[in-house]
PDB file of C-alpha atoms in Angstrom:
ATOM      1  CA  MET A 234     -52.435  -9.319  30.118  1.00  0.00           C
ATOM      2  CA  ARG A 235     -51.561 -12.934  30.393  1.00  0.00           C
ATOM      3  CA  CYS A 236     -48.612 -14.788  29.971  1.00  0.00           C
ATOM      4  CA  PRO A 237     -48.012 -18.228  29.473  1.00  0.00           C
ATOM      5  CA  GLU A 238     -43.663 -17.822  30.044  1.00  0.00           C
ATOM      6  CA  LEU A 239     -43.997 -16.019  33.122  1.00  0.00           C
ATOM      7  CA  PHE A 240     -45.954 -19.450  34.582  1.00  0.00           C
ATOM      8  CA  ILE A 241     -43.175 -21.681  36.148  1.00  0.00           C
ATOM      9  CA  ALA A 242     -43.937 -24.926  38.626  1.00  0.00           C
ATOM     10  CA  ALA A 243     -40.794 -26.516  40.311  1.00  0.00           C
ATOM     11  CA  TYR A 244     -41.045 -30.551  40.852  1.00  0.00           C
ATOM     12  CA  GLN A 245     -40.391 -33.061  42.567  1.00  0.00           C
ATOM     13  CA  LYS A 246     -40.836 -36.747  41.194  1.00  0.00           C
ATOM     14  CA  ASN A 247     -43.740 -35.056  39.190  1.00  0.00           C
ATOM     15  CA  LYS A 248     -44.828 -33.641  42.384  1.00  0.00           C
ATOM     16  CA  ILE A 249     -45.694 -29.383  41.972  1.00  0.00           C
ATOM     17  CA  ILE A 250     -43.504 -28.033  45.087  1.00  0.00           C
ATOM     18  CA  GLY A 251     -43.431 -24.633  44.390  1.00  0.00           C
ATOM     19  CA  VAL A 252     -45.046 -22.328  41.890  1.00  0.00           C
ATOM     20  CA  VAL A 253     -44.552 -18.592  40.078  1.00  0.00           C
ATOM     21  CA  PHE A 254     -46.838 -17.062  38.103  1.00  0.00           C
ATOM     22  CA  GLY A 255     -46.734 -13.305  36.654  1.00  0.00           C
ATOM     23  CA  TYR A 256     -48.527 -10.489  33.874  1.00  0.00           C
ATOM     24  CA  VAL A 257     -48.188  -7.872  32.373  1.00  0.00           C
ATOM     25  CA  LYS A 258     -49.649  -4.482  33.004  1.00  0.00           C
ATOM     26  CA  LYS A 259     -47.750  -1.691  30.941  1.00  0.00           C
ATOM     27  CA  ASN A 260     -44.074  -1.442  31.194  1.00  0.00           C
ATOM     28  CA  ASN A 261     -43.844  -4.077  33.805  1.00  0.00           C
ATOM     29  CA  ALA A 262     -43.808  -7.451  35.270  1.00  0.00           C
ATOM     30  CA  LEU A 263     -46.064  -8.165  37.670  1.00  0.00           C
ATOM     31  CA  LEU A 264     -45.647 -11.599  39.863  1.00  0.00           C
ATOM     32  CA  GLY A 265     -49.257 -12.510  41.220  1.00  0.00           C
ATOM     33  CA  GLU A 266     -48.089 -15.589  43.091  1.00  0.00           C
ATOM     34  CA  MET A 267     -45.190 -17.831  44.513  1.00  0.00           C
ATOM     35  CA  ALA A 268     -46.505 -19.948  46.472  1.00  0.00           C
ATOM     36  CA  ILE A 269     -43.203 -23.581  47.906  1.00  0.00           C
ATOM     37  CA  ASP A 270     -44.666 -26.371  49.470  1.00  0.00           C
ATOM     38  CA  LYS A 271     -43.997 -26.508  52.722  1.00  0.00           C
ATOM     39  CA  LYS A 272     -41.471 -29.440  53.489  1.00  0.00           C
ATOM     40  CA  TYR A 273     -38.911 -27.111  50.633  1.00  0.00           C
ATOM     41  CA  ARG A 274     -38.922 -23.902  51.551  1.00  0.00           C
ATOM     42  CA  ASN A 275     -35.272 -22.791  52.789  1.00  0.00           C
ATOM     43  CA  LYS A 276     -33.876 -25.370  50.451  1.00  0.00           C
ATOM     44  CA  GLY A 277     -33.251 -22.976  47.374  1.00  0.00           C
ATOM     45  CA  VAL A 278     -36.961 -23.403  45.743  1.00  0.00           C
ATOM     46  CA  GLY A 279     -37.941 -20.218  45.437  1.00  0.00           C
ATOM     47  CA  SER A 280     -34.374 -18.430  44.335  1.00  0.00           C
ATOM     48  CA  LYS A 281     -34.465 -20.560  41.364  1.00  0.00           C
ATOM     49  CA  LEU A 282     -38.261 -20.257  40.674  1.00  0.00           C
ATOM     50  CA  LEU A 283     -36.987 -16.119  40.955  1.00  0.00           C
ATOM     51  CA  ASP A 284     -34.328 -16.684  39.481  1.00  0.00           C
ATOM     52  CA  LEU A 285     -36.344 -18.484  35.959  1.00  0.00           C
ATOM     53  CA  PHE A 286     -39.112 -15.900  36.740  1.00  0.00           C
ATOM     54  CA  GLU A 287     -36.815 -13.088  35.795  1.00  0.00           C
ATOM     55  CA  LYS A 288     -34.484 -14.265  32.989  1.00  0.00           C
ATOM     56  CA  GLN A 289     -39.026 -15.115  31.362  1.00  0.00           C
ATOM     57  CA  VAL A 290     -39.636 -11.593  32.251  1.00  0.00           C
ATOM     58  CA  ILE A 291     -36.133 -10.118  30.649  1.00  0.00           C
ATOM     59  CA  LYS A 292     -36.729 -12.406  27.864  1.00  0.00           C
ATOM     60  CA  ILE A 293     -40.649 -11.181  27.305  1.00  0.00           C
ATOM     61  CA  SER A 294     -38.661  -7.231  26.676  1.00  0.00           C
ATOM     62  CA  LYS A 295     -39.851  -6.228  30.458  1.00  0.00           C
ATOM     63  CA  ARG A 296     -36.934  -4.714  32.548  1.00  0.00           C
ATOM     64  CA  LYS A 297     -39.180  -3.531  35.520  1.00  0.00           C
ATOM     65  CA  ILE A 298     -40.865  -6.588  38.620  1.00  0.00           C
ATOM     66  CA  LEU A 299     -43.009  -5.274  40.776  1.00  0.00           C
ATOM     67  CA  LEU A 300     -44.496  -7.262  43.740  1.00  0.00           C
ATOM     68  CA  GLY A 301     -46.260  -7.406  47.421  1.00  0.00           C
ATOM     69  CA  ALA A 302     -45.124  -9.814  49.510  1.00  0.00           C
ATOM     70  CA  ARG A 303     -46.497 -10.794  52.637  1.00  0.00           C
ATOM     71  CA  GLU A 304     -44.661  -9.801  56.477  1.00  0.00           C
ATOM     72  CA  GLU A 305     -42.671 -13.180  56.590  1.00  0.00           C
ATOM     73  CA  ALA A 306     -41.173 -12.394  52.892  1.00  0.00           C
ATOM     74  CA  GLU A 307     -40.130  -9.469  53.139  1.00  0.00           C
ATOM     75  CA  PHE A 308     -36.261  -9.698  53.071  1.00  0.00           C
ATOM     76  CA  PHE A 309     -36.490 -12.574  50.807  1.00  0.00           C
ATOM     77  CA  TYR A 310     -36.661 -10.270  48.248  1.00  0.00           C
ATOM     78  CA  ILE A 311     -35.000  -7.850  50.005  1.00  0.00           C
ATOM     79  CA  ARG A 312     -31.803 -10.084  49.835  1.00  0.00           C
ATOM     80  CA  ARG A 313     -32.487 -10.666  46.255  1.00  0.00           C
ATOM     81  CA  LYS A 314     -31.599  -7.273  45.610  1.00  0.00           C
ATOM     82  CA  TYR A 315     -35.767  -5.534  45.345  1.00  0.00           C
ATOM     83  CA  LYS A 316     -36.773  -2.488  46.073  1.00  0.00           C
ATOM     84  CA  PRO A 317     -39.051  -1.704  49.454  1.00  0.00           C
ATOM     85  CA  VAL A 318     -41.817   0.841  48.456  1.00  0.00           C
ATOM     86  CA  LEU A 319     -44.220   1.740  51.503  1.00  0.00           C
ATOM     87  CA  PHE A 320     -47.687   1.949  50.167  1.00  0.00           C
ATOM     88  CA  LEU A 321     -50.825   3.391  52.270  1.00  0.00           C
ATOM     89  CA  GLN A 322     -54.391   4.066  50.965  1.00  0.00           C
ATOM     90  CA  ILE A 323     -55.926   7.247  52.683  1.00  0.00           C
ATOM     91  CA  ARG A 324     -59.612   8.037  52.293  1.00  0.00           C
ATOM     92  CA  TYR A 325     -60.258  11.102  50.856  1.00  0.00           C
ATOM     93  CA  ASN A 326     -61.900  12.790  54.370  1.00  0.00           C
ATOM     94  CA  MET A 327     -58.791  12.131  55.967  1.00  0.00           C
ATOM     95  CA  LEU A 328     -56.602  12.769  53.708  1.00  0.00           C
ATOM     96  CA  PRO A 329     -53.871  15.478  55.989  1.00  0.00           C
ATOM     97  CA  LYS A 330     -53.644  19.208  53.766  1.00  0.00           C
ATOM     98  CA  ASN A 331     -50.326  19.365  53.930  1.00  0.00           C
ATOM     99  CA  TYR A 332     -50.041  15.109  53.293  1.00  0.00           C
ATOM    100  CA  SER A 333     -46.730  15.847  50.800  1.00  0.00           C
ATOM    101  CA  SER A 334     -44.869  17.696  53.375  1.00  0.00           C
ATOM    102  CA  MET A 335     -45.003  15.429  56.134  1.00  0.00           C
ATOM    103  CA  SER A 336     -42.447  12.759  56.566  1.00  0.00           C
ATOM    104  CA  LYS A 337     -38.613  13.187  55.711  1.00  0.00           C
ATOM    105  CA  TYR A 338     -39.942   9.802  53.319  1.00  0.00           C
ATOM    106  CA  ARG A 339     -39.518  10.669  50.284  1.00  0.00           C
ATOM    107  CA  LEU A 340     -42.921  10.487  48.419  1.00  0.00           C
ATOM    108  CA  ILE A 341     -41.774   8.256  44.988  1.00  0.00           C
ATOM    109  CA  LYS A 342     -46.039   8.292  42.891  1.00  0.00           C
ATOM    110  CA  GLU A 343     -49.587   9.415  43.898  1.00  0.00           C
ATOM    111  CA  THR A 344     -52.922   8.113  42.869  1.00  0.00           C
ATOM    112  CA  ASN A 345     -55.554   9.106  42.721  1.00  0.00           C
ATOM    113  CA  TYR A 346     -58.750   6.569  42.891  1.00  0.00           C
ATOM    114  CA  THR A 347     -62.494   6.775  43.478  1.00  0.00           C
ATOM    115  CA  ASP A 348     -62.048   5.950  46.940  1.00  0.00           C
ATOM    116  CA  ALA A 349     -58.597   7.038  47.983  1.00  0.00           C
ATOM    117  CA  LYS A 350     -55.588   9.264  47.402  1.00  0.00           C
ATOM    118  CA  ARG A 351     -52.371   5.903  47.290  1.00  0.00           C
ATOM    119  CA  LEU A 352     -48.897   7.279  48.464  1.00  0.00           C
ATOM    120  CA  PHE A 353     -46.030   5.232  47.053  1.00  0.00           C
ATOM    121  CA  PHE A 354     -43.123   6.486  50.190  1.00  0.00           C
ATOM    122  CA  GLU A 355     -39.562   5.399  49.219  1.00  0.00           C
ATOM    123  CA  VAL A 356     -37.874   3.345  51.895  1.00  0.00           C
ATOM    124  CA  GLU A 357     -34.686   2.293  53.017  1.00  0.00           C
ATOM    125  CA  LYS A 358     -36.428  -1.125  54.112  1.00  0.00           C
ATOM    126  CA  PRO A 359     -39.305  -2.610  55.821  1.00  0.00           C
ATOM    127  CA  SER A 360     -39.729  -1.948  59.375  1.00  0.00           C
ATOM    128  CA  LYS A 361     -43.183  -2.432  60.546  1.00  0.00           C
ATOM    129  CA  TYR A 362     -42.703   0.449  63.628  1.00  0.00           C
ATOM    130  CA  LEU A 363     -41.868   2.930  60.041  1.00  0.00           C
ATOM    131  CA  LYS A 364     -45.271   1.364  58.534  1.00  0.00           C
ATOM    132  CA  LYS A 365     -46.902   1.614  61.999  1.00  0.00           C
ATOM    133  CA  ARG A 366     -46.055   5.266  62.228  1.00  0.00           C
ATOM    134  CA  LEU A 367     -46.567   6.373  58.630  1.00  0.00           C
ATOM    135  CA  ILE A 368     -50.187   4.849  58.919  1.00  0.00           C
ATOM    136  CA  SER A 369     -50.451   6.572  62.492  1.00  0.00           C
ATOM    137  CA  LEU A 370     -49.285   9.552  60.700  1.00  0.00           C
ATOM    138  CA  PHE A 371     -51.266   9.501  57.346  1.00  0.00           C
ATOM    139  CA  HIS A 372     -54.746   8.259  58.890  1.00  0.00           C
ATOM    140  CA  ALA A 373     -54.160   5.518  56.301  1.00  0.00           C
ATOM    141  CA  TYR A 374     -56.930   2.368  56.389  1.00  0.00           C
ATOM    142  CA  ASN A 375     -54.167   0.263  54.627  1.00  0.00           C
ATOM    143  CA  GLY A 376     -49.873   0.407  54.253  1.00  0.00           C
ATOM    144  CA  ILE A 377     -48.748  -2.408  53.332  1.00  0.00           C
ATOM    145  CA  TYR A 378     -44.662  -2.815  51.373  1.00  0.00           C
ATOM    146  CA  LEU A 379     -44.732  -3.615  48.076  1.00  0.00           C
ATOM    147  CA  PHE A 380     -40.757  -4.446  46.533  1.00  0.00           C
ATOM    148  CA  GLU A 381     -39.398  -3.735  42.864  1.00  0.00           C
ATOM    149  CA  LYS A 382     -36.451  -4.608  40.681  1.00  0.00           C
ATOM    150  CA  GLU A 383     -34.573  -3.111  37.886  1.00  0.00           C
ATOM    151  CA  LEU A 384     -33.643  -6.007  35.590  1.00  0.00           C
ATOM    152  CA  LYS A 385     -30.637  -5.663  33.058  1.00  0.00           C
ATOM    153  CA  LYS A 386     -30.307  -7.499  29.956  1.00  0.00           C
ATOM    154  CA  GLN A 387     -27.464 -10.638  30.655  1.00  0.00           C
TER     155      GLN A 387
END
């Protein structure tokens, strides 16, 4: 569901230098995109936008934010107390029969789609090595880190 309260921009002298937007899906807020002008990165603009986004999510009575992040932004979200989840997509004909017991990482969710099984694993921190290992182990055609954060009323 579209939600104008979750579209936030940062300005410098009437020029947009950063934007974050999201939407509502069931009881969660999905952060769709955050982008900061290259000249303004590492200057706190992203943190301020994310702070405002989190406050707006609370204001619309949602308590959880979910997002996908580019690899170079993963540790930004870790520093902001977002929990990583490794998300794998596996075609049904490639899915190992004993997939639910193949990894020491806790399988927290699985979903079925027309073309693939989707598995979500709880992990401590993002790791290229771990992602590559689990993609190989499960014969996944895609694997990315998603991030989530439970918000508390302020």
